[in-house]
Amino acid sequence: MAKGKAQASIDSVSQEALAEMLVKEELLTAEQLQKAFDVQKIKGGMLSDVLLDEGLVTPENLAIINSIQLNVPLIDLKRHAIQPQALKLVPEDMARERMLIPLDVVGESLLVAMANPGDAGAIEDIRTQARMNVEVSLALAEDIQQAIDLNYRSMGELEKQVEEFDPPAKEANEALSELVARTPVARSLDLLLTQAVRDRASDIHIEPQENRLRVRFRIDGVLHEVFSLPLHAHSALVSRIKILADLNIGERRRPQDGQFSIKIREKNVDIRAATMETTHGERVTLRILDKASSLFTLSDLGMLPDALSRFQTMLASPYGMILVSGPTGSGKTTTLYASVSQLDRNERNIMTIEDPIEYGFNDISQTQVNVKAGITFDSGLRAILRHDPDIVLVGEIRDQDTADTAVQAALTGHLVMSSIHANDTVGALFRLMDLGVMPYLVASTLVSIVAQRMVRRVCTHCAVRRPLQESEQRAYIEEMKEEPTNMLTGTGCNLCVNTGYRGRTGIFEVLAVSKEIRGLLLDGASAAEMRTQALKEGMVTMRHGGMIKAKQGITSVSEVMRSVFTIS
């Protein structure tokens, strides 16, 4: 948190009064206060800044004191519902510059939360802008910043830009390129992408319908409709995206895919674009790859302690094959990246073949699949094997050629890591055999399989304990063999966009391919028999692991039921 921005200004509050109140409210001891005064004598500056810098008081406690001293109410913006009619009265630029957020309109007054309620100039500017009386309250600057990002949607500005579009005629490619490069179109796309990054969206779906252009964001794995635009904006937006992604803007029938980069809020963001013809025109899906976000470690993924320990032991294997399975969007690539990031890159040669390369590693040779240049997973893997690798990461095993080459690499002393589409760990074994790999080769090469799903985390800011619904109770009792207690449920707040969930975590099952599992494979055992043996050896299923996390208050039973589907 930036210095001096975590609390209201203390300019109008005497240093002595602040110190007296902190000690009186038992938020600070006399010894701590004396230490703060000693530091202030050396460094100078405001007492509030010194208290924060030295870690002697929290921003929240300081805000409480400021609220009392300044005689203004302290607002919790995480729970306060901000009204759209209030947002319209104060421009976003003014809100960011003055660090404030309009809350509501009551009678003839505009209610505003400010980080610095003593800023008379800002209050006067708001009064002039809104042409209303202004009533102020206090809020933490960090909360105000989040509230601005969450509540100042791009819809209004986007509508203004879209109104400036001219419905494009059927013109030549050069003329169309010039048209879509105009400011309204470019600005509209920038607004769309900026809002998606603010909302933590992983994907943007631009979908033409019969009488409108629907825009949806995928947030924490679930799609939400955020904009509904006029149809005449469709062609210009799609053409703008095609130009940025270096696609053929004249080609509308064939699916195309490309990539471009853009800077949003001082962060470099890569965008993968894919187009496809539908009944009402081309739809576009944009995948947002935020390279500024930190890479996960294995301990960050959400594996239960026993499963994490088991998987880390498997990663120490000098050769063989480790597979990560799950449907699209289940976090397989994240798990593979987290696994690679903990391996020794100095004494071992690590090489990858990926489609696409989503994160760049230091000291690792990464290769991008390029079908036009003849670089596929299979051909790329064959080329890698001529470069003396110790560890090879293959983005995905999706055909027999890649599967055969990966198995041969594992047999010849390499550790091969890859993802595969299968519902669970045992399913991945049979998926390999479906691709034409002989059972004895699967038994000889496989070291471990991880199956995973992503579940949404209960929002910690609005979580309350409630009894489970009847269907949730049945599912929990069936899996855990115990009666459930009241569990945490998100009621919805500003931070989670009223969904009750914020962020995601993984649920996993880790199968170590033991001597007994290999024997069952060679004997042609069924999936049920192999699963029974894996459970005997200590494997925890995804569903069971999910219920443990629900019991811990990390996710909810309904999320586990949604993500790990079983017919029963």
Coordinates of C-alpha atoms in Angstrom, one line a residue:
M1 CA 0.0 0.0 0.0
A2 CA 1.4 3.4 -1.0
K3 CA 2.7 5.6 1.8
G4 CA 0.2 8.1 3.0
K5 CA -2.7 6.7 1.0
A6 CA -3.9 4.1 3.4
Q7 CA -5.8 6.5 5.6
A8 CA -7.4 9.9 5.6
S9 CA -5.2 12.9 5.8
I10 CA -4.1 13.9 9.3
D11 CA -3.4 17.5 8.4
S12 CA -6.5 18.7 10.2
V13 CA -5.9 16.4 13.2
S14 CA -3.2 17.3 15.7
Q15 CA -0.3 14.9 16.3
E16 CA -1.0 14.9 20.0
A17 CA -4.7 14.2 19.6
L18 CA -4.0 11.3 17.2
A19 CA -1.4 9.8 19.6
E20 CA -3.8 10.2 22.6
M21 CA -6.6 8.5 20.8
L22 CA -4.4 5.5 19.7
V23 CA -3.3 4.9 23.2
K24 CA -6.7 5.4 24.7
E25 CA -8.3 2.9 22.3
E26 CA -5.5 0.4 23.2
L27 CA -4.4 0.3 19.6
L28 CA -0.9 1.4 20.6
T29 CA 1.2 1.1 23.7
A30 CA 3.0 4.0 25.3
E31 CA 6.3 2.4 24.4
Q32 CA 5.3 1.9 20.7
L33 CA 4.2 5.5 20.6
Q34 CA 7.5 6.8 22.0
K35 CA 9.3 4.7 19.4
A36 CA 7.2 6.3 16.6
F37 CA 8.0 9.8 17.9
D38 CA 11.7 8.9 18.0
V39 CA 11.6 7.7 14.4
Q40 CA 9.7 10.8 13.4
K41 CA 12.4 13.1 14.8
I42 CA 15.0 11.3 12.7
K43 CA 13.0 10.9 9.4
G44 CA 10.4 13.7 9.7
G45 CA 7.0 13.4 8.0
M46 CA 3.5 12.7 9.4
L47 CA 3.1 10.6 12.5
S48 CA 0.5 8.4 10.6
D49 CA 3.1 7.6 7.9
V50 CA 5.7 6.7 10.6
L51 CA 3.2 4.4 12.4
L52 CA 2.4 2.6 9.2
D53 CA 6.0 2.3 7.9
E54 CA 7.1 0.9 11.3
G55 CA 4.3 -1.6 11.4
L56 CA 3.0 -0.2 14.7
V57 CA -0.6 0.2 13.6
T58 CA -2.7 -1.2 10.8
P59 CA -4.4 1.0 8.1
E60 CA -7.8 -0.3 9.3
N61 CA -7.1 0.8 12.9
L62 CA -5.7 4.1 11.9
A63 CA -8.8 4.7 9.7
I64 CA -11.0 4.0 12.8
I65 CA -9.2 6.7 14.8
N66 CA -9.3 9.2 11.9
S67 CA -13.1 8.6 11.6
I68 CA -13.5 9.5 15.2
Q69 CA -11.2 12.5 15.0
L70 CA -12.7 13.9 11.9
N71 CA -16.2 13.0 13.0
V72 CA -17.1 11.2 9.7
P73 CA -18.5 7.7 9.3
L74 CA -16.2 4.9 8.3
I75 CA -17.5 2.9 5.3
D76 CA -16.7 -0.8 4.5
L77 CA -16.8 -0.6 0.7
K78 CA -16.5 -4.4 0.4
R79 CA -20.0 -4.7 1.6
H80 CA -21.6 -1.3 0.7
A81 CA -23.8 -1.4 -2.4
I82 CA -22.7 1.4 -4.7
Q83 CA -25.6 2.9 -6.8
P84 CA -25.3 3.4 -10.5
Q85 CA -27.1 6.8 -10.4
A86 CA -24.3 8.1 -8.1
L87 CA -21.5 6.9 -10.3
K88 CA -23.0 8.9 -13.2
L89 CA -22.5 12.1 -11.3
V90 CA -18.7 11.8 -10.9
P91 CA -16.4 11.0 -13.8
E92 CA -14.0 8.1 -13.3
D93 CA -10.9 10.3 -13.9
M94 CA -12.0 12.6 -11.1
A95 CA -12.7 9.7 -8.8
R96 CA -9.2 8.2 -9.4
E97 CA -7.4 11.6 -9.1
R98 CA -9.1 12.5 -5.9
M99 CA -9.3 9.0 -4.5
L100 CA -13.0 8.9 -3.8
I101 CA -16.1 6.9 -4.9
P102 CA -19.7 8.2 -5.0
L103 CA -22.0 5.9 -3.0
D104 CA -25.6 7.0 -3.4
V105 CA -28.0 9.9 -3.9
V106 CA -30.2 10.7 -0.9
G107 CA -32.6 13.6 -1.4
E108 CA -30.6 16.6 -2.6
S109 CA -27.2 15.1 -1.4
L110 CA -24.6 12.9 -3.0
L111 CA -22.9 10.5 -0.6
V112 CA -19.2 10.1 -1.2
A113 CA -16.5 7.9 0.4
M114 CA -13.1 9.6 0.4
A115 CA -9.6 8.6 1.5
N116 CA -9.1 12.2 2.6
P117 CA -12.4 13.7 3.9
G118 CA -10.4 16.8 4.9
D119 CA -9.7 17.7 1.3
A120 CA -12.0 20.7 0.9
G121 CA -10.9 21.4 -2.7
A122 CA -12.0 17.9 -3.8
I123 CA -15.4 18.3 -2.0
E124 CA -16.0 21.6 -3.8
D125 CA -15.0 20.0 -7.2
I126 CA -17.5 17.2 -6.6
R127 CA -20.2 19.7 -5.6
T128 CA -19.6 21.7 -8.8
Q129 CA -19.5 18.6 -11.0
A130 CA -22.6 16.9 -9.5
R131 CA -24.5 20.2 -8.8
M132 CA -25.6 18.7 -5.5
N133 CA -24.8 18.9 -1.8
V134 CA -22.0 16.5 -0.8
E135 CA -21.9 14.4 2.3
V136 CA -18.6 12.6 2.9
S137 CA -17.5 9.5 4.7
L138 CA -14.1 7.8 5.2
A139 CA -12.8 4.6 3.5
L140 CA -9.4 3.0 3.0
A141 CA -7.7 4.2 -0.2
E142 CA -7.0 0.5 -1.2
D143 CA -10.8 -0.2 -0.9
I144 CA -11.6 2.9 -2.9
Q145 CA -9.2 1.8 -5.6
Q146 CA -10.9 -1.6 -5.8
A147 CA -14.3 -0.1 -5.7
I148 CA -13.5 2.2 -8.7
D149 CA -12.1 -0.7 -10.7
L150 CA -15.2 -2.8 -9.9
N151 CA -17.9 -0.2 -10.3
Y152 CA -16.8 2.1 -13.0
R153 CA -17.8 -0.2 -15.8
S154 CA -16.8 0.6 -19.4
M155 CA -20.3 0.3 -20.6
G156 CA -21.2 4.0 -20.7
E157 CA -17.9 5.0 -22.5
L158 CA -18.2 2.0 -24.7
E159 CA -21.7 3.0 -25.8
K160 CA -20.4 6.5 -26.7
Q161 CA -17.6 5.1 -28.8
V162 CA -20.0 2.6 -30.5
E163 CA -22.4 5.4 -31.4
E164 CA -19.6 7.0 -33.4
F165 CA -19.2 3.9 -35.6
D166 CA -20.4 4.1 -39.1
P167 CA -22.0 0.8 -40.2
P168 CA -19.2 -0.5 -42.4
A169 CA -20.0 -1.2 -46.1
K170 CA -18.5 -4.0 -48.1
E171 CA -15.3 -2.3 -49.0
A172 CA -11.9 -3.5 -50.1
N173 CA -9.5 -4.8 -47.5
E174 CA -7.3 -1.6 -47.6
A175 CA -10.3 0.7 -47.1
L176 CA -11.7 -1.5 -44.3
S177 CA -8.3 -1.5 -42.5
E178 CA -8.3 2.3 -42.5
L179 CA -11.8 2.4 -41.3
V180 CA -11.3 0.1 -38.3
A181 CA -8.1 1.8 -37.2
R182 CA -10.1 5.0 -36.4
T183 CA -10.2 6.1 -32.8
P184 CA -13.8 5.0 -31.8
V185 CA -13.2 1.4 -32.8
A186 CA -9.7 1.2 -31.3
R187 CA -10.9 2.9 -28.1
S188 CA -13.9 0.6 -27.8
L189 CA -11.7 -2.5 -27.9
D190 CA -9.3 -1.0 -25.4
L191 CA -12.2 -0.3 -23.1
L192 CA -13.5 -3.9 -23.5
L193 CA -10.1 -5.4 -22.7
T194 CA -9.4 -3.1 -19.8
Q195 CA -12.7 -4.0 -18.2
A196 CA -12.0 -7.7 -18.7
V197 CA -8.6 -7.4 -16.9
R198 CA -10.2 -5.4 -14.1
D199 CA -12.8 -8.2 -13.7
R200 CA -10.1 -10.9 -13.6
A201 CA -11.6 -12.5 -16.7
S202 CA -9.8 -15.3 -18.5
D203 CA -11.8 -15.1 -21.7
I204 CA -13.9 -12.7 -23.7
H205 CA -16.7 -14.0 -25.9
I206 CA -18.0 -11.6 -28.6
E207 CA -21.1 -13.3 -30.0
P208 CA -23.4 -11.8 -32.7
Q209 CA -27.1 -12.6 -32.1
E210 CA -30.1 -11.9 -34.2
N211 CA -30.6 -8.3 -32.9
R212 CA -27.6 -7.5 -30.7
L213 CA -24.0 -8.2 -30.0
R214 CA -23.6 -10.2 -26.8
V215 CA -20.3 -9.8 -24.9
R216 CA -19.5 -12.3 -22.0
F217 CA -16.6 -12.6 -19.7
R218 CA -15.4 -15.9 -18.1
I219 CA -14.6 -15.1 -14.5
D220 CA -13.4 -17.9 -12.2
G221 CA -14.5 -20.4 -14.8
V222 CA -18.1 -19.2 -15.2
L223 CA -19.4 -17.0 -18.0
H224 CA -21.2 -13.7 -17.2
E225 CA -22.9 -11.4 -19.7
V226 CA -21.4 -7.9 -19.3
F227 CA -22.3 -5.9 -22.4
S228 CA -25.0 -5.9 -25.0
L229 CA -24.0 -3.8 -28.0
P230 CA -25.8 -2.8 -31.2
L231 CA -25.2 -5.1 -34.1
H232 CA -23.6 -2.4 -36.3
A233 CA -20.6 -2.5 -34.0
H234 CA -19.9 -6.1 -34.8
S235 CA -18.0 -5.8 -38.1
A236 CA -15.8 -3.0 -37.1
L237 CA -14.8 -4.7 -33.8
V238 CA -14.1 -8.0 -35.4
S239 CA -12.0 -6.3 -38.1
R240 CA -10.0 -4.4 -35.5
I241 CA -9.2 -7.6 -33.7
K242 CA -8.2 -9.3 -36.9
I243 CA -5.8 -6.5 -37.8
L244 CA -4.2 -6.6 -34.4
A245 CA -3.9 -10.4 -34.5
D246 CA -2.5 -10.4 -38.1
L247 CA -5.5 -12.3 -39.5
N248 CA -7.1 -12.0 -42.9
I249 CA -9.9 -9.4 -42.4
G250 CA -11.5 -10.4 -45.8
E251 CA -11.9 -14.1 -44.8
R252 CA -15.1 -14.6 -42.9
R253 CA -16.0 -18.2 -43.5
R254 CA -12.8 -20.1 -42.4
P255 CA -11.9 -20.2 -38.7
Q256 CA -8.8 -18.2 -37.9
D257 CA -6.6 -17.8 -34.8
G258 CA -3.8 -15.4 -34.0
Q259 CA -2.2 -13.4 -31.1
F260 CA -1.4 -9.8 -30.1
S261 CA -0.1 -7.9 -27.1
I262 CA -1.5 -4.8 -25.4
K263 CA -0.6 -2.7 -22.4
I264 CA -3.4 -2.4 -19.8
R265 CA -2.9 -0.5 -16.5
E266 CA 0.9 -0.6 -16.9
K267 CA 0.9 -4.4 -17.4
N268 CA 1.7 -6.3 -20.6
V269 CA -1.1 -8.6 -21.5
D270 CA -1.0 -11.2 -24.4
I271 CA -4.3 -11.9 -26.1
R272 CA -5.1 -15.0 -28.1
A273 CA -7.8 -14.4 -30.7
A274 CA -9.9 -17.1 -32.5
T275 CA -12.7 -16.4 -35.0
M276 CA -15.4 -18.7 -36.3
E277 CA -18.5 -18.2 -38.6
T278 CA -21.9 -18.7 -37.0
T279 CA -25.5 -18.2 -38.2
H280 CA -25.5 -14.5 -37.4
G281 CA -21.9 -13.7 -38.3
E282 CA -18.4 -14.2 -37.0
R283 CA -17.9 -14.8 -33.3
V284 CA -14.6 -14.0 -31.6
T285 CA -13.1 -15.6 -28.5
L286 CA -10.2 -13.7 -26.8
R287 CA -8.1 -15.6 -24.3
I288 CA -6.3 -13.2 -21.8
L289 CA -2.8 -14.2 -20.8
D290 CA -1.6 -11.9 -18.1
K291 CA 2.2 -12.4 -18.1
A292 CA 2.6 -9.9 -15.2
S293 CA 0.8 -12.4 -12.9
S294 CA 3.2 -14.6 -10.9
L295 CA 3.8 -18.2 -11.7
F296 CA 2.2 -20.6 -9.3
T297 CA 4.3 -23.0 -7.3
L298 CA 3.2 -26.6 -6.5
S299 CA 2.2 -25.6 -3.0
D300 CA 0.0 -22.8 -4.3
L301 CA -2.1 -25.1 -6.5
G302 CA -4.3 -26.5 -3.7
M303 CA -3.1 -30.1 -3.4
L304 CA -3.8 -31.7 -0.1
P305 CA -0.6 -32.3 1.9
D306 CA -0.4 -36.1 1.3
A307 CA -1.1 -35.7 -2.5
L308 CA 1.5 -32.9 -2.7
S309 CA 4.1 -35.0 -1.0
R310 CA 3.3 -38.0 -3.2
F311 CA 3.5 -35.9 -6.4
Q312 CA 6.8 -34.3 -5.5
T313 CA 8.3 -37.7 -4.9
M314 CA 7.2 -38.7 -8.4
L315 CA 8.8 -35.6 -9.9
A316 CA 12.1 -36.7 -8.5
S317 CA 12.1 -39.7 -10.9
P318 CA 15.0 -39.5 -13.4
Y319 CA 12.9 -41.1 -16.3
G320 CA 9.4 -42.2 -17.2
M321 CA 6.2 -40.3 -17.9
I322 CA 4.1 -38.1 -15.7
L323 CA 0.7 -37.1 -17.0
V324 CA -1.8 -34.4 -15.9
S325 CA -5.4 -35.1 -17.0
G326 CA -8.6 -33.1 -17.0
P327 CA -11.0 -31.3 -19.4
T328 CA -10.2 -28.0 -21.1
G329 CA -9.8 -25.2 -18.6
S330 CA -9.1 -27.4 -15.6
G331 CA -5.6 -25.9 -15.0
K332 CA -3.4 -28.7 -16.5
T333 CA -0.9 -26.3 -18.0
T334 CA -0.6 -24.4 -14.7
T335 CA 0.2 -27.7 -12.9
L336 CA 2.8 -28.6 -15.6
Y337 CA 4.4 -25.1 -15.3
A338 CA 4.5 -25.3 -11.5
S339 CA 6.1 -28.7 -11.7
V340 CA 8.8 -27.6 -14.2
S341 CA 9.5 -24.4 -12.2
Q342 CA 10.8 -26.5 -9.2
L343 CA 13.1 -28.8 -11.3
D344 CA 16.9 -28.3 -11.4
R345 CA 17.7 -26.2 -14.5
N346 CA 21.4 -26.1 -14.0
E347 CA 22.4 -29.7 -14.1
R348 CA 19.6 -30.9 -16.3
N349 CA 18.6 -29.9 -19.9
I350 CA 14.8 -29.1 -19.9
M351 CA 13.1 -28.5 -23.2
T352 CA 9.4 -28.0 -24.1
I353 CA 7.1 -28.2 -27.1
E354 CA 3.9 -26.2 -26.5
D355 CA 0.8 -24.8 -28.2
P356 CA 0.9 -21.9 -27.2
I357 CA 3.8 -20.9 -24.9
E358 CA 1.8 -19.3 -22.1
Y359 CA 4.7 -18.4 -19.8
G360 CA 8.4 -17.9 -20.6
F361 CA 11.0 -19.6 -18.3
N362 CA 14.6 -18.7 -17.8
D363 CA 17.1 -21.4 -18.6
I364 CA 14.6 -23.6 -20.4
S365 CA 14.4 -24.1 -24.2
Q366 CA 10.8 -23.6 -25.2
T367 CA 9.4 -24.3 -28.7
Q368 CA 6.1 -23.2 -30.1
V369 CA 4.0 -25.5 -32.3
N370 CA 3.7 -24.1 -35.8
V371 CA 1.8 -26.4 -38.1
K372 CA 2.4 -24.2 -41.2
A373 CA 6.2 -24.7 -40.6
G374 CA 5.8 -28.4 -40.0
I375 CA 6.3 -28.2 -36.3
T376 CA 3.7 -30.4 -34.5
F377 CA 3.8 -32.0 -31.1
D378 CA 5.2 -35.2 -32.7
S379 CA 7.8 -33.6 -35.0
G380 CA 8.8 -31.1 -32.4
L381 CA 9.3 -33.8 -29.8
R382 CA 11.4 -35.9 -32.3
A383 CA 13.6 -32.8 -32.9
I384 CA 13.9 -32.2 -29.1
L385 CA 15.2 -35.8 -28.6
R386 CA 18.2 -34.9 -30.8
H387 CA 19.3 -32.2 -28.4
D388 CA 20.2 -34.4 -25.4
P389 CA 17.3 -33.5 -23.1
D390 CA 16.9 -34.7 -19.6
I391 CA 13.3 -33.5 -19.1
V392 CA 10.8 -32.9 -21.9
L393 CA 7.5 -31.1 -21.4
V394 CA 5.0 -31.9 -24.2
G395 CA 2.0 -29.5 -24.1
E396 CA -0.6 -32.2 -24.9
I397 CA -0.7 -35.8 -26.1
R398 CA -3.6 -35.8 -28.6
D399 CA -2.8 -38.4 -31.2
Q400 CA -1.1 -41.7 -31.7
D401 CA 2.1 -40.4 -33.2
T402 CA 2.8 -38.0 -30.2
A403 CA 1.8 -40.7 -27.8
D404 CA 4.2 -43.2 -29.4
T405 CA 7.1 -40.7 -29.5
A406 CA 6.5 -39.7 -25.9
V407 CA 6.5 -43.3 -24.7
Q408 CA 9.7 -44.0 -26.6
A409 CA 11.4 -40.9 -25.0
A410 CA 10.3 -42.1 -21.6
L411 CA 11.7 -45.6 -22.3
T412 CA 15.1 -44.2 -23.4
G413 CA 15.9 -42.5 -20.1
H414 CA 14.0 -39.1 -20.3
L415 CA 11.5 -37.7 -17.9
V416 CA 8.5 -36.8 -20.1
M417 CA 5.7 -34.6 -18.7
S418 CA 2.5 -33.9 -20.6
S419 CA -1.2 -33.3 -20.4
I420 CA -4.0 -35.5 -21.7
H421 CA -7.7 -35.2 -21.9
A422 CA -9.3 -37.7 -19.5
N423 CA -11.9 -37.5 -16.8
D424 CA -9.8 -39.0 -14.0
T425 CA -6.5 -40.7 -13.3
V426 CA -7.6 -44.2 -14.3
G427 CA -9.3 -42.8 -17.4
A428 CA -5.9 -41.4 -18.5
L429 CA -4.5 -44.9 -18.5
F430 CA -7.2 -46.1 -20.8
R431 CA -6.9 -43.0 -22.9
L432 CA -3.3 -43.8 -23.7
M433 CA -4.3 -47.3 -24.7
D434 CA -7.1 -45.8 -26.9
L435 CA -4.4 -43.8 -28.7
G436 CA -2.7 -47.1 -29.6
V437 CA 0.0 -47.4 -26.9
M438 CA 0.3 -51.1 -25.9
P439 CA -0.5 -51.9 -22.3
Y440 CA 3.0 -53.2 -21.5
L441 CA 4.5 -49.9 -22.7
V442 CA 2.0 -47.9 -20.5
A443 CA 3.0 -50.1 -17.6
S444 CA 6.7 -49.7 -18.3
T445 CA 6.8 -45.9 -18.7
L446 CA 4.1 -44.3 -16.5
V447 CA 5.3 -43.0 -13.2
S448 CA 2.3 -40.9 -12.0
I449 CA -1.0 -39.4 -13.2
V450 CA -2.6 -36.3 -11.7
A451 CA -6.3 -35.6 -12.4
Q452 CA -7.7 -32.2 -11.5
R453 CA -10.5 -29.7 -11.6
M454 CA -10.8 -26.0 -10.7
V455 CA -13.4 -24.9 -8.1
R456 CA -14.3 -21.4 -7.1
R457 CA -13.2 -20.1 -3.6
V458 CA -15.8 -18.8 -1.2
C459 CA -15.4 -15.0 -1.0
T460 CA -13.8 -14.3 2.4
H461 CA -15.4 -10.8 2.6
C462 CA -19.0 -12.0 2.5
A463 CA -18.8 -15.5 3.8
V464 CA -21.3 -16.7 6.5
R465 CA -22.1 -20.1 7.9
R466 CA -25.3 -21.6 6.7
P467 CA -26.9 -25.1 6.7
L468 CA -26.5 -27.1 3.5
Q469 CA -29.4 -27.7 1.1
E470 CA -30.9 -31.2 1.0
S471 CA -29.0 -32.2 -2.2
E472 CA -25.7 -30.9 -0.8
Q473 CA -26.3 -32.8 2.4
R474 CA -26.8 -36.0 0.6
A475 CA -23.7 -35.5 -1.6
Y476 CA -21.6 -34.6 1.5
I477 CA -22.8 -37.6 3.6
E478 CA -22.3 -40.0 0.7
E479 CA -18.7 -38.9 0.2
M480 CA -17.6 -38.1 3.8
K481 CA -19.7 -40.6 5.8
E482 CA -20.5 -38.0 8.4
E483 CA -23.2 -35.4 9.1
P484 CA -22.3 -31.9 7.8
T485 CA -22.2 -28.9 10.0
N486 CA -23.0 -25.4 8.9
M487 CA -20.6 -24.4 6.2
L488 CA -19.2 -21.1 4.8
T489 CA -21.3 -19.7 1.9
G490 CA -20.6 -16.4 0.1
T491 CA -23.6 -14.1 0.3
G492 CA -22.3 -11.7 -2.4
C493 CA -20.5 -8.4 -2.2
N494 CA -18.8 -5.8 -4.3
L495 CA -15.5 -7.6 -4.4
C496 CA -17.0 -10.9 -5.8
V497 CA -19.4 -9.1 -8.1
N498 CA -22.2 -10.6 -5.9
T499 CA -21.4 -14.2 -6.9
G500 CA -20.2 -15.3 -3.4
Y501 CA -17.0 -16.5 -4.9
R502 CA -13.6 -14.9 -5.6
G503 CA -10.7 -16.7 -7.1
R504 CA -10.2 -20.5 -7.7
T505 CA -8.2 -23.4 -6.3
G506 CA -7.6 -26.9 -7.6
I507 CA -8.9 -30.2 -6.4
F508 CA -6.7 -33.2 -7.4
E509 CA -6.3 -36.9 -7.3
V510 CA -2.7 -38.3 -7.6
L511 CA -2.2 -41.9 -8.8
A512 CA 1.3 -43.4 -8.3
V513 CA 1.7 -46.2 -10.8
S514 CA 2.7 -49.0 -8.4
K515 CA 3.8 -52.6 -9.0
E516 CA 0.2 -53.7 -8.3
I517 CA -1.3 -51.1 -10.8
R518 CA 1.2 -52.3 -13.4
G519 CA 0.2 -55.9 -12.8
L520 CA -3.5 -55.0 -13.3
L521 CA -2.7 -53.2 -16.5
L522 CA -0.8 -56.2 -17.9
D523 CA -3.6 -58.5 -16.8
G524 CA -6.2 -56.4 -18.7
A525 CA -8.1 -55.4 -15.5
S526 CA -11.1 -53.1 -15.7
A527 CA -11.1 -49.4 -14.7
A528 CA -13.1 -50.2 -11.5
E529 CA -10.5 -52.8 -10.4
M530 CA -7.6 -50.4 -10.9
R531 CA -9.4 -47.6 -9.2
T532 CA -10.1 -49.9 -6.2
Q533 CA -6.4 -50.7 -6.0
A534 CA -5.4 -47.0 -6.2
L535 CA -7.8 -46.2 -3.3
K536 CA -6.3 -49.0 -1.3
E537 CA -2.9 -47.5 -1.8
G538 CA -4.0 -44.1 -0.5
M539 CA -5.3 -42.2 -3.5
V540 CA -7.8 -39.5 -2.5
T541 CA -10.4 -38.8 -5.2
M542 CA -11.1 -35.3 -6.5
R543 CA -14.6 -35.5 -5.1
H544 CA -13.4 -36.4 -1.7
G545 CA -10.6 -33.8 -1.8
G546 CA -13.2 -31.2 -2.8
M547 CA -15.5 -32.1 0.1
I548 CA -12.5 -31.7 2.5
K549 CA -12.0 -28.2 1.1
A550 CA -15.7 -27.5 1.5
K551 CA -15.4 -28.6 5.2
Q552 CA -12.4 -26.3 5.6
G553 CA -14.5 -23.3 4.2
I554 CA -12.3 -22.9 1.1
T555 CA -15.0 -23.8 -1.4
S556 CA -18.6 -25.0 -1.2
V557 CA -20.3 -28.4 -1.6
S558 CA -22.3 -27.1 -4.6
E559 CA -19.0 -26.1 -6.3
V560 CA -17.6 -29.6 -5.8
M561 CA -20.8 -31.1 -7.1
R562 CA -20.7 -28.8 -10.2
S563 CA -17.1 -29.4 -11.0
V564 CA -16.7 -33.1 -10.3
F565 CA -19.8 -34.6 -11.9
T566 CA -20.9 -38.1 -11.3
I567 CA -24.1 -39.7 -12.6
S568 CA -25.0 -40.9 -9.1

